[in-house]
Short mmCIF file of C-alpha atoms and ligand atoms in Angstrom, two decimals:
data_model
loop_
_atom_site.label_atom_id
_atom_site.label_comp_id
_atom_site.label_asym_id
_atom_site.label_seq_id
_atom_site.Cartn_x
_atom_site.Cartn_y
_atom_site.Cartn_z
CA UNK T 212 -47.55 -51.79 -281.59
CA UNK T 213 -48.99 -50.71 -284.70
CA UNK T 214 -50.32 -47.92 -283.67
CA UNK T 215 -52.43 -45.11 -285.96
CA UNK T 216 -51.84 -41.89 -286.74
CA UNK T 217 -52.36 -39.96 -289.66
CA UNK T 218 -50.50 -38.13 -292.53
CA UNK T 219 -51.78 -34.21 -291.91
CA UNK T 220 -55.16 -32.84 -293.29
CA UNK T 221 -59.13 -33.35 -292.61
CA UNK T 222 -62.01 -32.08 -294.84
CA UNK T 223 -63.37 -28.82 -293.00
CA UNK T 224 -67.34 -28.78 -292.56
CA UNK T 225 -69.16 -26.96 -294.33
CA UNK T 226 -70.19 -24.24 -291.70
CA UNK T 227 -66.37 -23.23 -291.93
CA UNK T 228 -65.05 -23.50 -295.08
CA UNK T 229 -66.44 -23.85 -299.12
CA UNK T 230 -66.34 -28.27 -298.36
CA UNK T 231 -63.95 -30.20 -301.20
CA UNK T 232 -61.30 -27.45 -302.59
CA UNK T 233 -58.31 -27.09 -301.75
CA UNK T 234 -58.39 -23.70 -301.43
CA UNK T 235 -61.66 -23.00 -299.53
CA UNK T 236 -62.69 -19.50 -298.84
CA UNK T 237 -64.01 -19.53 -295.40
CA UNK T 238 -67.59 -19.27 -294.09
CA UNK T 239 -67.19 -16.39 -291.67
CA UNK T 240 -65.08 -14.24 -290.19
CA UNK T 241 -63.78 -12.79 -287.07
CA UNK T 242 -64.49 -13.86 -283.27
CA UNK T 243 -67.60 -16.27 -284.93
CA UNK T 244 -64.34 -17.92 -287.48
CA UNK T 245 -62.03 -18.66 -284.73
CA UNK T 246 -65.28 -20.89 -282.80
CA UNK T 247 -66.02 -22.12 -285.66
CA UNK T 248 -62.20 -23.56 -286.38
CA UNK T 249 -62.01 -24.86 -282.89
CA UNK T 250 -64.93 -26.86 -282.64
CA UNK T 251 -64.30 -27.91 -286.19
CA UNK T 252 -60.84 -29.54 -284.35
CA UNK T 253 -62.76 -30.42 -281.47
CA UNK T 254 -64.85 -32.75 -283.68
CA UNK T 255 -62.14 -34.13 -285.54
CA UNK T 256 -60.30 -35.37 -282.19
CA UNK T 257 -63.06 -36.84 -281.24
CA UNK T 258 -63.41 -38.39 -284.46
CA UNK T 259 -59.98 -39.69 -284.65
CA UNK T 260 -60.66 -41.20 -281.08
CA UNK T 261 -63.83 -43.20 -282.09
CA UNK T 262 -62.35 -44.34 -285.19
CA UNK T 263 -59.31 -46.35 -282.89
CA UNK T 264 -56.64 -43.01 -284.03
CA UNK T 265 -53.32 -44.02 -281.25
CA UNK T 266 -51.72 -40.15 -282.21
CA UNK T 267 -54.34 -37.66 -283.42
CA UNK T 268 -54.01 -34.27 -285.07
CA UNK T 269 -56.31 -30.94 -285.48
CA UNK T 270 -56.72 -31.62 -288.76
CA UNK T 271 -54.92 -28.64 -290.23
CA UNK T 272 -58.64 -27.00 -289.57
CA UNK T 273 -57.05 -23.91 -288.54
CA UNK T 274 -55.29 -22.95 -291.75
CA UNK T 275 -56.24 -22.72 -295.61
CA UNK T 276 -53.89 -24.34 -296.73
CA UNK T 277 -51.25 -26.99 -295.77
CA UNK T 278 -48.68 -24.38 -296.47
CA UNK T 279 -49.77 -20.84 -296.62
CA UNK T 280 -50.95 -21.09 -292.95
CA UNK T 281 -47.58 -20.51 -291.91
CA UNK T 282 -46.66 -17.64 -294.08
CA UNK T 283 -49.63 -15.62 -293.13
CA UNK T 284 -47.73 -15.10 -290.48
CA UNK T 285 -44.22 -14.70 -291.72
CA UNK T 286 -42.83 -11.24 -292.32
CA UNK T 287 -40.34 -10.25 -295.82
CA UNK T 288 -43.03 -11.63 -298.12
CA UNK T 289 -45.53 -9.35 -300.32
CA UNK T 290 -48.96 -11.06 -300.93
CA UNK T 291 -50.33 -7.97 -303.82
CA UNK T 292 -46.82 -9.05 -305.54
CA UNK T 293 -48.07 -12.29 -306.90
CA UNK T 294 -45.87 -14.36 -309.86
CA UNK T 295 -47.28 -17.05 -311.76
CA UNK T 296 -44.84 -19.90 -310.72
CA UNK T 297 -44.45 -23.94 -311.99
CA UNK T 298 -44.44 -24.93 -309.37
CA UNK T 299 -43.31 -29.81 -308.48
CA UNK T 300 -41.70 -28.42 -311.08
CA UNK T 301 -44.17 -27.40 -313.58
CA UNK T 302 -47.19 -29.88 -312.56
CA UNK T 303 -49.26 -26.52 -311.62
CA UNK T 304 -48.98 -23.33 -312.31
CA UNK T 305 -50.52 -21.38 -309.85
CA UNK T 306 -50.45 -16.96 -308.85
CA UNK T 307 -47.83 -17.33 -305.57
CA UNK T 308 -46.59 -14.40 -303.13
CA UNK T 309 -43.34 -13.17 -303.27
CA UNK T 310 -40.24 -12.75 -300.69
CA UNK T 311 -39.26 -9.36 -300.88
CA UNK T 312 -36.85 -9.15 -297.71
CA UNK T 313 -35.51 -11.19 -295.09
CA UNK T 314 -37.99 -13.20 -293.40
CA UNK T 315 -38.89 -13.39 -289.84
CA UNK T 316 -42.08 -14.41 -287.86
CA UNK T 317 -44.32 -12.15 -286.57
CA UNK T 318 -44.96 -13.43 -283.55
CA UNK T 319 -46.06 -17.54 -282.23
CA UNK T 320 -47.74 -19.02 -284.76
CA UNK T 321 -49.92 -21.95 -284.03
CA UNK T 322 -49.55 -21.75 -280.63
CA UNK T 323 -53.25 -21.12 -279.72
CA UNK T 324 -54.47 -24.13 -281.91
CA UNK T 325 -51.68 -26.96 -280.26
CA UNK T 326 -52.87 -25.32 -276.61
CA UNK T 327 -56.45 -25.52 -277.90
CA UNK T 328 -55.71 -29.03 -278.94
CA UNK T 329 -53.49 -30.27 -276.60
CA UNK T 330 -56.07 -29.38 -273.98
CA UNK T 331 -59.20 -32.07 -275.66
CA UNK T 332 -57.30 -35.74 -275.32
CA UNK T 333 -55.06 -37.44 -273.16
CA UNK T 334 -53.71 -39.49 -276.66
CA UNK T 335 -50.87 -38.19 -278.25
CA UNK T 336 -50.81 -34.99 -280.23
CA UNK T 337 -48.88 -34.57 -283.59
CA UNK T 338 -48.96 -31.34 -285.45
CA UNK T 339 -47.82 -30.32 -289.37
CA UNK T 340 -45.47 -27.90 -290.34
CA UNK T 341 -44.70 -27.22 -294.05
CA UNK T 342 -40.96 -28.34 -295.13
CA UNK T 343 -38.49 -25.96 -296.23
CA UNK T 344 -38.39 -26.56 -299.71
CA UNK T 345 -41.73 -26.96 -300.34
CA UNK T 346 -42.41 -23.58 -298.40
CA UNK T 347 -39.53 -22.55 -301.44
CA UNK T 348 -41.46 -24.63 -303.70
CA UNK T 349 -44.65 -22.70 -303.38
CA UNK T 350 -43.69 -18.60 -302.81
CA UNK T 351 -41.17 -16.85 -305.21
CA UNK T 352 -38.72 -15.36 -304.30
CA UNK T 353 -36.71 -11.86 -305.67
CA UNK T 354 -34.38 -11.23 -302.73
CA UNK T 355 -32.52 -13.76 -302.06
CA UNK T 356 -31.79 -15.60 -304.77
CA UNK T 357 -30.87 -18.85 -304.13
CA UNK T 358 -33.38 -21.52 -303.31
CA UNK T 359 -30.90 -23.66 -300.89
CA UNK T 360 -30.46 -20.14 -299.07
CA UNK T 361 -33.70 -19.11 -299.25
CA UNK T 362 -34.61 -22.58 -297.46
CA UNK T 363 -32.65 -22.97 -295.28
CA UNK T 364 -33.61 -19.14 -293.74
CA UNK T 365 -37.47 -20.46 -293.49
CA UNK T 366 -35.82 -23.84 -291.82
CA UNK T 367 -34.40 -21.32 -288.89
CA UNK T 368 -37.80 -20.05 -288.80
CA UNK T 369 -39.60 -23.11 -288.89
CA UNK T 370 -37.48 -24.25 -285.75
CA UNK T 371 -38.54 -21.66 -283.83
CA UNK T 372 -41.97 -22.09 -283.64
CA UNK T 373 -41.52 -26.47 -283.75
CA UNK T 374 -39.63 -25.42 -280.66
CA UNK T 375 -42.85 -23.65 -279.12
CA UNK T 376 -44.74 -25.81 -279.87
CA UNK T 377 -43.02 -29.59 -278.95
CA UNK T 378 -42.41 -27.49 -275.46
CA UNK T 379 -46.90 -27.05 -275.36
CA UNK T 380 -46.74 -30.79 -275.05
CA UNK T 381 -47.02 -32.21 -278.95
CA UNK T 382 -45.38 -35.19 -279.50
CA UNK T 383 -44.74 -35.72 -282.82
CA UNK T 384 -44.20 -32.49 -285.07
CA UNK T 385 -44.13 -33.72 -289.02
CA UNK T 386 -42.96 -31.86 -292.09
CA UNK T 387 -44.43 -31.35 -295.44
CA UNK T 388 -42.02 -32.80 -298.29
CA UNK T 389 -44.42 -33.44 -300.66
CA UNK T 390 -41.24 -31.62 -303.40
CA UNK T 391 -38.59 -34.30 -301.99
CA UNK T 392 -40.93 -36.40 -305.01
CA UNK T 393 -40.80 -33.82 -307.63
CA UNK T 394 -36.48 -32.70 -306.67
CA UNK T 395 -34.99 -35.77 -305.69
CA UNK T 396 -31.33 -34.50 -306.63
CA UNK T 397 -32.00 -31.24 -305.37
CA UNK T 398 -33.47 -33.11 -302.37
CA UNK T 399 -29.90 -34.61 -301.82
CA UNK T 400 -28.38 -31.48 -302.10
CA UNK T 401 -29.73 -29.69 -299.70
CA UNK T 402 -32.99 -30.33 -299.19
CA UNK T 403 -32.38 -33.23 -295.82
CA UNK T 404 -29.82 -30.58 -294.65
CA UNK T 405 -32.77 -27.85 -294.49
CA UNK T 406 -34.56 -30.28 -292.99
CA UNK T 407 -32.26 -31.11 -290.02
CA UNK T 408 -32.39 -27.91 -289.50
CA UNK T 409 -35.72 -27.10 -289.48
CA UNK T 410 -35.32 -30.27 -286.92
CA UNK T 411 -32.74 -29.11 -284.76
CA UNK T 412 -32.65 -30.09 -280.76
CA UNK T 413 -36.62 -30.81 -280.58
CA UNK T 414 -37.20 -32.61 -277.65
CA UNK T 415 -41.16 -34.73 -279.04
CA UNK T 416 -41.30 -37.39 -282.30
CA UNK T 417 -39.71 -35.88 -285.51
CA UNK T 418 -41.55 -36.95 -289.32
CA UNK T 419 -41.41 -35.79 -292.06
CA UNK T 420 -44.42 -36.24 -294.78
CA UNK T 421 -43.20 -37.50 -298.57
CA UNK T 422 -45.81 -38.00 -300.87
CA UNK T 423 -47.99 -38.21 -304.31
CA UNK T 424 -49.72 -35.20 -303.65
CA UNK T 425 -53.22 -34.62 -302.74
CA UNK T 426 -55.65 -37.15 -305.26
CA UNK T 427 -56.66 -33.72 -307.19
CA UNK T 428 -56.47 -33.81 -311.04
CA UNK T 429 -53.00 -32.76 -311.61
CA UNK T 430 -51.33 -35.30 -309.60
CA UNK T 431 -53.15 -38.09 -311.13
CA UNK T 432 -52.12 -37.27 -314.96
CA UNK T 433 -48.16 -36.55 -313.34
CA UNK T 434 -48.98 -40.22 -311.57
CA UNK T 435 -49.97 -41.71 -314.76
CA UNK T 436 -46.95 -40.22 -316.79
CA UNK T 437 -44.21 -42.13 -313.86
CA UNK T 438 -43.94 -45.32 -315.66
CA UNK T 439 -45.00 -48.92 -313.64
CA UNK T 440 -42.79 -48.24 -310.51
CA UNK T 441 -42.06 -45.20 -309.23
CA UNK T 442 -38.50 -45.17 -307.89
CA UNK T 443 -38.61 -41.15 -307.06
CA UNK T 444 -37.38 -42.36 -303.03
CA UNK T 445 -34.46 -44.47 -304.24
CA UNK T 446 -33.07 -40.88 -304.72
CA UNK T 447 -32.91 -39.48 -301.39
CA UNK T 448 -33.82 -42.75 -299.02
CA UNK T 449 -30.24 -43.79 -298.45
CA UNK T 450 -29.62 -39.38 -297.38
CA UNK T 451 -32.48 -39.44 -295.68
CA UNK T 452 -31.99 -42.93 -293.31
CA UNK T 453 -28.72 -41.48 -292.63
CA UNK T 454 -30.57 -38.24 -290.79
CA UNK T 455 -32.18 -36.93 -287.63
CA UNK T 456 -35.75 -37.39 -288.74
CA UNK T 457 -37.31 -40.03 -287.03
CA UNK T 458 -40.27 -40.95 -289.02
CA UNK T 459 -40.61 -41.07 -292.63
CA UNK T 460 -44.43 -40.65 -293.59
CA UNK T 461 -44.64 -42.70 -297.05
CA UNK T 462 -47.83 -43.09 -299.94
CA UNK T 463 -48.15 -47.06 -300.39
CA UNK T 464 -52.06 -47.65 -301.04
CA UNK T 465 -52.79 -47.53 -304.41
CA UNK T 466 -48.79 -47.19 -305.40
CA UNK T 467 -46.84 -48.06 -307.33
CA UNK T 468 -44.08 -47.30 -305.34
CA UNK T 469 -41.61 -51.06 -305.17
CA UNK T 470 -42.28 -52.03 -301.60
CA UNK T 471 -38.72 -53.05 -301.51
CA UNK T 472 -37.58 -49.38 -301.62
CA UNK T 473 -38.95 -48.92 -297.76
CA UNK T 474 -35.76 -51.53 -297.32
CA UNK T 475 -33.59 -48.29 -298.53
CA UNK T 476 -34.84 -46.35 -294.24
CA UNK T 477 -34.16 -49.23 -292.68
CA UNK T 478 -33.08 -46.77 -289.36
CA UNK T 479 -36.47 -45.19 -289.20
CA UNK T 480 -40.31 -45.18 -287.94
CA UNK T 481 -42.36 -45.43 -291.34
CA UNK T 482 -45.94 -44.13 -291.00
CA UNK T 483 -47.60 -46.68 -294.18
CA UNK T 484 -49.61 -45.08 -295.92
CA UNK T 485 -52.37 -47.77 -295.90
CA UNK T 486 -55.83 -45.28 -297.50
CA UNK T 487 -55.48 -43.99 -300.60
CA UNK T 488 -56.56 -40.39 -301.09
CA UNK T 489 -57.50 -40.04 -304.43
CA UNK T 490 -59.96 -42.46 -304.39
CA UNK T 491 -63.93 -42.14 -302.65
CA UNK T 492 -64.71 -45.32 -302.37
CA UNK T 493 -64.05 -46.30 -298.26
CA UNK T 494 -61.11 -49.41 -298.15
CA UNK T 495 -62.15 -52.12 -296.67
CA UNK T 496 -60.22 -53.16 -293.25
CA UNK T 497 -58.98 -56.61 -294.91
CA UNK T 498 -57.75 -53.60 -297.81
CA UNK T 499 -55.77 -51.70 -295.02
CA UNK T 500 -54.35 -54.99 -293.48
CA UNK T 501 -52.84 -56.29 -296.71
CA UNK T 502 -51.03 -53.24 -297.91
CA UNK T 503 -49.41 -53.11 -294.17
CA UNK T 504 -48.85 -56.46 -294.59
CA UNK T 505 -47.19 -56.20 -297.53
CA UNK T 506 -45.51 -53.32 -296.03
CA UNK T 507 -44.01 -56.17 -293.41
CA UNK T 508 -42.68 -57.92 -295.98
CA UNK T 509 -38.85 -55.05 -296.47
CA UNK T 510 -40.76 -53.70 -292.58
CA UNK T 511 -39.84 -55.29 -289.10
CA UNK T 512 -43.40 -54.67 -287.80
CA UNK T 513 -42.44 -52.66 -285.32
CA UNK T 514 -41.18 -49.86 -286.91
CA UNK T 515 -44.75 -49.85 -288.96
CA UNK T 516 -47.48 -46.80 -287.40
CA UNK T 517 -50.61 -47.26 -289.99
CA UNK T 518 -51.31 -43.52 -291.57
CA UNK T 519 -53.25 -41.91 -294.44
CA UNK T 520 -51.18 -41.78 -297.80
CA UNK T 521 -51.70 -37.82 -297.98
CA UNK T 522 -54.06 -35.64 -296.69
CA UNK T 523 -57.54 -35.97 -296.86
CA UNK T 524 -59.03 -32.01 -296.55
CA UNK T 525 -60.44 -31.88 -300.20
CA UNK T 526 -62.31 -35.13 -299.79
CA UNK T 527 -66.04 -35.39 -298.66
CA UNK T 528 -66.27 -35.56 -294.71
CA UNK T 529 -68.01 -39.17 -294.50
CA UNK T 530 -65.51 -40.88 -296.73
CA UNK T 531 -63.02 -39.52 -294.77
CA UNK T 532 -64.69 -40.26 -291.47
CA UNK T 533 -65.01 -43.92 -293.32
CA UNK T 534 -61.84 -44.14 -294.64
CA UNK T 535 -60.24 -43.20 -290.43
CA UNK T 536 -62.35 -46.27 -289.39
CA UNK T 537 -61.19 -48.72 -292.18
CA UNK T 538 -57.57 -47.37 -290.54
CA UNK T 539 -58.16 -48.03 -286.97
CA UNK T 540 -60.29 -51.70 -287.96
CA UNK T 541 -57.53 -52.70 -290.24
CA UNK T 542 -54.63 -51.98 -287.56
CA UNK T 543 -57.16 -53.65 -285.18
CA UNK T 544 -57.47 -56.75 -287.54
CA UNK T 545 -53.63 -57.00 -288.26
CA UNK T 546 -52.12 -56.78 -284.10
CA UNK T 547 -55.30 -59.53 -283.37
CA UNK T 548 -53.56 -61.76 -286.25
CA UNK T 549 -50.05 -60.75 -285.02
CA UNK T 550 -51.18 -61.46 -281.57
ZN1 ZN V 81 -49.16 -35.48 -298.67
#
């Protein structure tokens, strides 16, 4: 009970990429870069084991950004044709690449890194992929002409990739859909259908991560504008609860999400975010336990997986490590308390 896991990314060591940046530059190239990615993955797997994380991840050490790691290996995208786009409902403007033709995988995308990570640990392994709606909110479209249609095309590619990764021994495949909170209506209209297509027929556990984003300035300001109660989840939780996705990963620590909304997901396992990624202050185990106990008012503890709120990529490495240890210790405290 109360098995711990992480939402996804962990900071890259400074010998691998520029630290504390969301879009860092790699420090190395060629074979040296590939070896450094593996070394960083191994370090994080072992650090998670030591911290008491039960379902570990490679920490996304092989990709510069959670969406682009996948997109770089997809054909039909013109990386030279940059389009200025206000993403996550205009929360920030970035230059994004453009879809200019039918998309397809050039080949297996994450198989090598998964094979490597799988061989390093006996614990259950989690792997994260960007969700189809979030991909479509991070890339411009000059081909499909309809976002739902483009999302379905990406969902088919994601599903091919996810099936291969599950066959390599991944225990949990999680799709990251921060765009759900920016477009709650569209999530109900087509986002969840695309997500289910991406997860169709997977033999492993499936999860979706729906958060309020990394702890960067644009997100912190956006959160300030959302008022005393964040109720975005309320619009699409009933549809998500009716979906075939197994687990939902949520932001609970220091968030203004009314925890009563968790009651809308009564048929799902919940990855309860008990580590705030928007502050460098490391939680105490008691604080982690208090967040989990607050969630337990609405969720049976048998369905709770203590987790981080979101990816920790932009945090200093020592801070992220401290937070992992706090997560492990907080869950242990609560398990002891519950007997
Ligand atoms: Zn997140």
